[in-house]
């Protein structure tokens, strides 16, 4: 029977169709009973497919283009030295026989990168590329998080949380937030349930519960969570980072990595500093640290630790148990704001209908100014149709509680104005907003745009119509913007 070491030596040749029938049969028998080798083969096949077009990485799947670019750069020295030490014989064999290499010189890059991918798999040194591959195989995990927010205007807060994540069942978070000034404590138990497309929140302090419904776009965006350690590692690999050397944490020898690159979190903050410490034996994270200014006067510091990887979970771990003495909160059963292009359009329309213009920016302060402007509009008798319609909805709600649901539902939609761009930035989609120069009457001008693939951009125009355009068309549109 073939063992795992022999199997890994055969995987690249299998992909390149260079094994004879007996070798293919032995490899197939081994793969049938070995989950880890099947996972490695799948990753190699994905990598090959992404590199097959002129040796470039397609921007889809779990290893994005900047990540794979970093892998290639990081392994270049190993590839050259290995070739000089004898791996060149294997490379020449592949170059001579592979159907891919006979098509174009671009296939040379394909093979070189596939070999590099295999080589860092076999090395005992720690690379972030190796950590990415390791955590991608994790199906469930748990960690502890501690965070402190220092807000010069709103006071300081501390947060302690335990997060349990399953690729199948969702995310369960137990967290306690304490306001430093008066010691006020809020304890929450939250469930993100992808199968039910909802979030369930139990406020253990107020003895309330509530369910928020999610649309497909919002659910998909929530899966790309900056608190997810797997996502954070891939983001780190995709930006500028440095190695910190080794240290010992809780008796474990770890390798450290650090970045101060604002692109790490999509340029969503300033004075950023992130550190990741990885077990040199298991290639799994042990501790993660983050500090940044999320806006002027507000500084956050956070630590994740106590990771437990691939722990057993069952469906019952993610089934909310609502105590009998809990009451439904005012927003129970309402949909979450849609973090999508349609959700963005809806929120911009509310702003324009109430105030006659779009917010100049999409930051936290701009949202506060918008809410104040909308509240002021409700207090005026100026004949604004949107304001009159909103008053009628509140009047016809039937009860104070129902009116509160209507009001909060309308204002919650505005959260998309800040949250959606942050999500896009975190995903590397490069969102740009032109609300300072584009008005509701500018039907031909781009109000907002973001990247959806190489050379393709989604654009929301001043009349709130949306289109997908090429980079060349976008350049023409933005050239027409008022200076």
XYZ file of C-alpha atoms in Angstrom:
483
model
C 0.000 0.000 0.000
C 1.168 3.541 -0.756
C 1.843 5.784 2.257
C 1.198 9.533 2.535
C 4.771 10.528 1.753
C 4.742 8.499 -1.470
C 1.311 9.858 -2.329
C 2.425 13.483 -2.051
C 5.323 12.764 -4.399
C 2.852 11.464 -6.988
C 0.156 14.159 -6.813
C 1.746 16.679 -9.189
C 2.567 13.934 -11.699
C -1.027 12.718 -11.433
C -2.315 16.210 -12.227
C 0.047 16.440 -15.191
C -1.129 12.996 -16.446
C 2.378 11.511 -16.234
C 1.642 8.390 -14.150
C 1.255 4.989 -15.775
C -1.790 2.800 -15.104
C -0.299 0.904 -12.172
C 0.863 4.118 -10.487
C -2.549 5.705 -11.016
C -4.236 2.636 -9.529
C -2.023 2.634 -6.406
C -2.566 6.372 -5.918
C -6.344 6.012 -6.325
C -6.420 3.239 -3.710
C -4.520 5.413 -1.254
C -6.663 8.502 -1.893
C -9.837 6.493 -1.319
C -8.835 5.961 2.302
C -6.839 9.115 3.091
C -8.747 12.331 3.737
C -5.656 14.544 4.142
C -4.141 13.491 0.815
C -7.495 14.007 -0.924
C -7.618 17.520 0.519
C -4.079 18.211 -0.668
C -4.904 16.952 -4.162
C -7.953 19.209 -4.292
C -5.870 22.245 -3.346
C -3.269 21.414 -6.002
C -5.966 21.012 -8.649
C -7.498 24.364 -7.688
C -4.083 26.005 -7.837
C -3.332 24.505 -11.240
C -6.654 25.696 -12.647
C -6.008 29.216 -11.401
C -2.520 29.316 -12.837
C -3.441 27.760 -16.160
C -4.328 31.027 -17.874
C -0.952 32.627 -18.740
C 0.343 31.609 -15.321
C -1.936 34.094 -13.568
C -4.191 33.524 -10.580
C -7.936 33.903 -11.067
C -9.635 35.968 -8.387
C -11.986 33.345 -7.032
C -12.115 30.672 -4.345
C -10.277 30.453 -1.072
C -6.741 31.455 -2.160
C -7.075 34.869 -3.773
C -4.651 36.357 -6.299
C -2.556 38.393 -3.853
C -2.300 35.360 -1.583
C -1.005 33.123 -4.345
C 1.292 35.877 -5.614
C 2.772 35.961 -2.137
C 3.171 32.178 -2.097
C 5.048 32.340 -5.386
C 7.363 35.108 -4.176
C 7.872 33.478 -0.788
C 8.902 30.149 -2.303
C 11.062 31.453 -5.157
C 14.349 30.901 -3.332
C 13.363 27.365 -2.295
C 12.363 26.555 -5.850
C 15.705 27.650 -7.289
C 17.794 25.821 -4.699
C 15.717 22.672 -5.029
C 16.143 22.720 -8.791
C 19.929 22.968 -8.392
C 19.885 20.099 -5.912
C 18.223 17.646 -8.258
C 14.592 18.633 -8.556
C 15.529 19.983 -11.958
C 15.372 16.439 -13.299
C 11.709 16.195 -12.339
C 11.061 19.649 -13.739
C 12.649 18.748 -17.084
C 10.599 15.559 -17.243
C 7.414 17.522 -16.705
C 8.427 20.191 -19.199
C 9.136 17.616 -21.866
C 6.055 15.425 -21.434
C 3.236 17.584 -20.074
C 0.503 18.439 -22.614
C 0.197 21.842 -20.970
C 3.798 22.842 -21.586
C 3.528 22.118 -25.268
C 0.836 24.769 -25.620
C 2.671 27.880 -24.450
C 5.511 29.167 -22.328
C 2.962 30.282 -19.750
C 2.661 26.677 -18.641
C 6.225 26.848 -17.339
C 4.950 29.242 -14.702
C 2.153 26.804 -13.916
C 4.535 23.921 -13.276
C 7.024 26.044 -11.358
C 4.300 27.293 -9.052
C 2.810 23.824 -8.557
C 6.265 22.518 -7.641
C 6.784 25.426 -5.265
C 3.416 24.638 -3.673
C 4.520 21.038 -3.136
C 7.915 22.045 -1.770
C 6.629 24.281 0.986
C 4.300 21.475 1.980
C 7.279 19.268 2.688
C 9.501 21.782 4.451
C 9.695 21.963 8.241
C 10.046 25.759 8.298
C 6.991 27.889 9.018
C 5.572 30.006 6.190
C 2.309 31.884 6.140
C 1.472 30.030 2.950
C 1.703 26.794 4.912
C -0.484 28.212 7.672
C -3.135 29.206 5.118
C -3.209 25.698 3.683
C -3.457 24.211 7.177
C -6.322 26.346 8.457
C -8.258 25.910 5.200
C -8.730 22.268 6.200
C -10.199 23.146 9.617
C -13.923 22.388 9.899
C -14.623 23.750 13.385
C -12.768 25.733 16.024
C -13.125 27.774 19.204
C -11.232 30.783 20.532
C -11.372 33.498 23.207
C -11.309 37.189 22.362
C -10.592 40.211 24.552
C -10.976 43.759 23.266
C -10.809 47.290 24.605
C -12.298 50.326 22.887
C -11.121 53.770 23.988
C -13.523 56.451 22.821
C -12.749 60.053 23.765
C -16.368 61.087 23.257
C -18.394 57.976 24.097
C -16.393 56.377 26.890
C -14.294 53.216 27.098
C -15.545 49.648 26.782
C -14.085 46.207 27.369
C -15.304 43.023 25.711
C -14.724 39.372 26.561
C -16.032 36.744 24.144
C -15.890 33.050 23.357
C -16.513 32.170 19.715
C -17.395 28.689 18.427
C -17.407 28.282 14.634
C -18.505 25.394 12.428
C -18.327 25.336 8.636
C -21.605 23.395 8.707
C -23.700 24.878 11.523
C -22.570 28.509 11.821
C -21.174 30.672 14.633
C -22.052 30.874 18.327
C -20.705 33.850 20.295
C -20.942 34.464 24.038
C -19.807 37.969 24.915
C -19.806 40.389 27.811
C -19.332 44.121 27.279
C -18.564 46.456 30.195
C -18.649 50.257 30.079
C -15.645 51.509 31.999
C -17.244 54.681 33.363
C -20.082 53.096 35.330
C -19.426 49.361 35.117
C -22.634 48.779 33.147
C -22.534 45.219 31.824
C -24.268 43.714 28.790
C -24.182 39.957 28.258
C -25.168 38.596 24.858
C -25.457 35.138 23.342
C -25.560 35.267 19.532
C -26.065 32.609 16.873
C -25.321 33.082 13.178
C -27.318 30.299 11.494
C -26.582 30.077 7.746
C -29.011 27.208 7.131
C -31.854 29.289 8.559
C -30.531 32.547 7.092
C -30.866 34.316 10.402
C -29.145 35.668 13.475
C -30.604 34.957 16.914
C -29.609 37.305 19.747
C -30.258 36.601 23.420
C -29.696 39.609 25.667
C -28.988 37.837 28.948
C -28.867 41.140 30.825
C -32.255 42.443 29.672
C -33.808 38.963 29.345
C -34.806 39.591 25.748
C -34.465 37.597 22.541
C -34.683 38.524 18.883
C -34.263 36.981 15.447
C -32.949 38.955 12.469
C -33.491 37.587 8.966
C -30.613 37.633 6.450
C -30.782 37.830 2.681
C -28.379 35.784 0.549
C -26.024 38.680 -0.181
C -25.673 39.669 3.473
C -25.141 36.063 4.521
C -22.426 35.617 1.890
C -20.656 38.766 3.073
C -20.864 37.681 6.707
C -18.969 34.522 5.823
C -16.004 36.754 4.994
C -15.593 37.974 8.550
C -12.543 39.916 9.698
C -12.868 38.215 13.122
C -12.440 34.825 11.456
C -8.797 33.827 12.134
C -8.678 31.986 8.808
C -9.586 35.165 6.940
C -7.109 37.230 8.946
C -4.239 34.928 8.022
C -5.070 35.149 4.320
C -5.298 38.937 4.568
C -1.915 39.047 6.297
C -0.333 36.942 3.559
C -1.800 39.233 0.900
C -0.214 42.429 2.256
C 3.197 43.652 3.400
C 4.346 41.842 6.532
C 7.525 41.020 8.438
C 8.742 38.013 10.412
C 9.274 38.493 14.150
C 11.301 35.381 14.860
C 10.396 32.761 17.445
C 9.032 33.070 20.975
C 7.365 30.874 23.590
C 3.672 31.330 24.479
C 2.142 29.067 27.139
C 4.998 26.613 26.660
C 4.565 26.484 22.870
C 7.313 27.601 20.486
C 5.792 30.024 18.009
C 6.834 31.978 14.927
C 5.646 35.584 14.783
C 4.451 37.727 11.892
C 3.480 41.398 11.939
C 2.032 44.045 9.662
C 1.336 47.752 9.814
C 0.017 47.811 6.242
C -3.318 49.732 6.161
C -4.404 47.448 3.301
C -4.573 44.572 5.796
C -8.102 45.640 6.755
C -8.913 47.449 3.533
C -7.671 50.869 4.716
C -10.540 51.034 7.218
C -8.410 52.456 10.028
C -5.162 54.204 10.921
C -2.083 53.375 13.014
C -2.765 49.683 12.469
C -0.590 47.027 14.064
C -1.399 43.307 13.761
C 0.601 40.321 15.004
C 0.079 36.617 14.478
C 1.875 33.871 16.423
C 1.908 30.371 14.912
C 2.850 27.020 16.466
C 5.999 25.919 14.598
C 5.001 22.257 14.919
C 1.320 22.295 13.937
C 1.337 25.430 11.712
C -1.807 26.569 13.554
C -2.321 30.008 15.165
C -1.758 30.350 18.907
C -2.351 34.075 19.430
C -3.472 37.083 17.367
C -3.154 40.760 18.348
C -4.626 43.865 16.708
C -4.477 47.585 17.464
C -5.848 50.407 15.321
C -7.654 53.742 15.303
C -11.024 53.039 13.702
C -11.817 56.767 13.523
C -10.607 59.958 15.139
C -10.613 59.619 18.900
C -11.522 55.919 18.879
C -8.819 53.282 19.422
C -9.363 49.534 19.595
C -7.049 46.781 20.790
C -7.989 43.102 20.560
C -6.449 39.720 21.323
C -7.536 36.269 20.172
C -6.083 33.237 21.946
C -7.016 29.877 23.417
C -7.601 28.412 19.967
C -8.976 24.869 19.813
C -8.816 23.527 16.260
C -11.044 20.870 14.676
C -12.962 20.292 17.892
C -16.043 18.040 17.680
C -19.364 19.883 17.362
C -22.978 18.782 16.960
C -26.076 20.559 15.680
C -27.327 21.067 19.246
C -24.373 23.356 20.000
C -25.916 25.894 17.622
C -29.588 25.628 18.616
C -30.706 28.658 20.669
C -32.321 27.749 23.989
C -34.575 30.694 24.869
C -35.570 30.794 28.564
C -39.293 30.948 29.288
C -39.035 34.303 31.093
C -37.395 36.068 28.116
C -39.498 38.464 26.022
C -39.121 39.320 22.343
C -37.182 42.508 21.665
C -38.749 45.284 19.536
C -36.918 44.154 16.373
C -37.698 40.437 16.622
C -38.444 38.940 13.216
C -37.295 41.942 11.205
C -34.738 41.614 8.402
C -31.150 42.671 8.944
C -29.940 45.523 6.755
C -28.905 44.095 3.400
C -25.161 44.456 2.925
C -25.407 44.297 -0.869
C -25.633 46.650 -3.824
C -29.440 46.659 -3.533
C -29.210 47.359 0.197
C -26.846 50.225 -0.580
C -29.244 51.618 -3.177
C -32.169 51.417 -0.726
C -30.214 53.259 1.971
C -29.047 55.968 -0.439
C -32.642 56.413 -1.627
C -33.834 56.947 1.956
C -31.130 59.592 2.439
C -32.012 61.367 -0.816
C -35.769 61.234 -0.197
C -35.458 62.740 3.278
C -32.704 65.303 2.693
C -32.637 65.886 -1.075
C -29.006 64.796 -1.420
C -26.582 61.985 -0.715
C -24.185 61.874 2.241
C -20.864 63.466 1.318
C -18.966 60.547 2.866
C -19.857 57.119 4.248
C -18.068 57.184 7.587
C -19.570 56.960 11.072
C -19.789 60.727 11.545
C -21.581 61.158 8.214
C -24.147 58.559 9.271
C -24.774 60.414 12.524
C -25.277 63.672 10.625
C -27.707 61.937 8.257
C -29.790 60.527 11.113
C -29.949 63.983 12.711
C -31.003 65.549 9.388
C -33.746 62.939 8.969
C -34.951 63.484 12.530
C -35.036 67.240 11.951
C -37.034 66.654 8.736
C -39.671 64.751 10.732
C -40.064 67.777 13.006
C -40.691 70.149 10.090
C -43.887 70.698 8.106
C -42.368 71.298 4.676
C -44.471 68.953 2.526
C -41.690 66.444 1.833
C -43.527 63.361 0.409
C -41.097 60.869 1.975
C -41.464 62.492 5.381
C -45.254 62.563 5.096
C -45.344 58.893 4.095
C -43.130 57.967 7.049
C -45.401 59.870 9.424
C -48.395 57.953 8.047
C -46.615 54.624 8.575
C -45.904 55.531 12.194
C -49.452 56.737 12.710
C -50.977 53.553 11.274
C -48.679 51.204 13.171
C -51.365 50.565 15.782
C -49.242 50.657 18.920
C -46.201 52.328 20.379
C -44.204 49.101 20.057
C -45.200 48.643 16.414
C -44.328 52.261 15.639
C -40.923 51.707 17.199
C -40.379 48.703 14.924
C -41.248 50.809 11.876
C -38.926 53.606 12.964
C -36.008 51.377 13.913
C -36.419 49.314 10.760
C -36.099 52.432 8.608
C -33.061 53.746 10.435
C -31.382 50.322 10.605
C -31.338 50.237 6.806
C -28.969 53.185 6.950
C -26.337 50.957 8.579
C -25.623 49.607 5.105
C -24.126 52.992 4.194
C -21.174 52.332 6.496
C -21.118 48.544 6.790
C -21.252 47.623 3.095
C -18.240 49.763 2.081
C -16.299 48.387 5.056
C -17.056 44.839 3.940
C -16.015 45.649 0.378
C -12.785 47.245 1.569
C -12.018 44.239 3.746
C -12.485 42.000 0.708
C -10.074 44.086 -1.368
C -12.858 45.360 -3.647
C -11.540 48.948 -3.542
C -14.845 50.827 -3.045
C -14.896 54.504 -4.049
C -17.742 56.900 -3.225
C -18.419 60.252 -4.928
C -21.284 61.597 -2.833
C -19.469 64.907 -2.398
C -19.940 65.768 -6.104
C -22.790 63.524 -7.365
C -26.452 64.425 -6.761
C -29.732 62.511 -7.311
C -30.158 64.331 -10.641
C -26.803 63.127 -12.034
C -28.064 60.026 -13.843
C -24.887 59.611 -15.928
C -22.347 60.059 -13.145
C -20.960 57.268 -10.917
C -22.012 57.715 -7.292
C -20.200 54.620 -6.021
C -18.151 51.822 -7.541
C -16.208 48.737 -6.471
C -14.224 45.957 -8.092
C -15.958 42.621 -8.681
C -13.236 40.896 -10.754
C -10.206 41.722 -12.862
C -11.225 44.567 -15.146
C -14.889 44.521 -13.995
C -16.560 47.044 -11.700
C -20.021 47.462 -10.231
C -21.260 51.045 -10.477
C -24.193 52.780 -8.757
C -25.112 55.918 -10.690
C -26.577 59.159 -9.400
C -30.112 58.014 -10.277
C -29.465 54.826 -8.223
C -29.361 52.511 -11.219
C -26.579 49.913 -11.091
C -24.477 48.415 -13.879
C -21.365 46.297 -14.304
C -18.761 48.031 -16.474
C -15.215 47.476 -17.676
C -12.223 49.339 -16.280
C -12.031 51.446 -19.454
C -15.680 52.491 -19.208
C -15.234 53.286 -15.515
C -12.272 55.522 -16.323
C -14.426 57.466 -18.792
C -17.250 57.792 -16.256
C -14.990 59.071 -13.500
C -13.241 61.453 -15.895
C -16.600 63.208 -16.288
C -16.962 63.868 -12.541
C -16.897 67.527 -11.443
C -13.454 68.573 -10.330
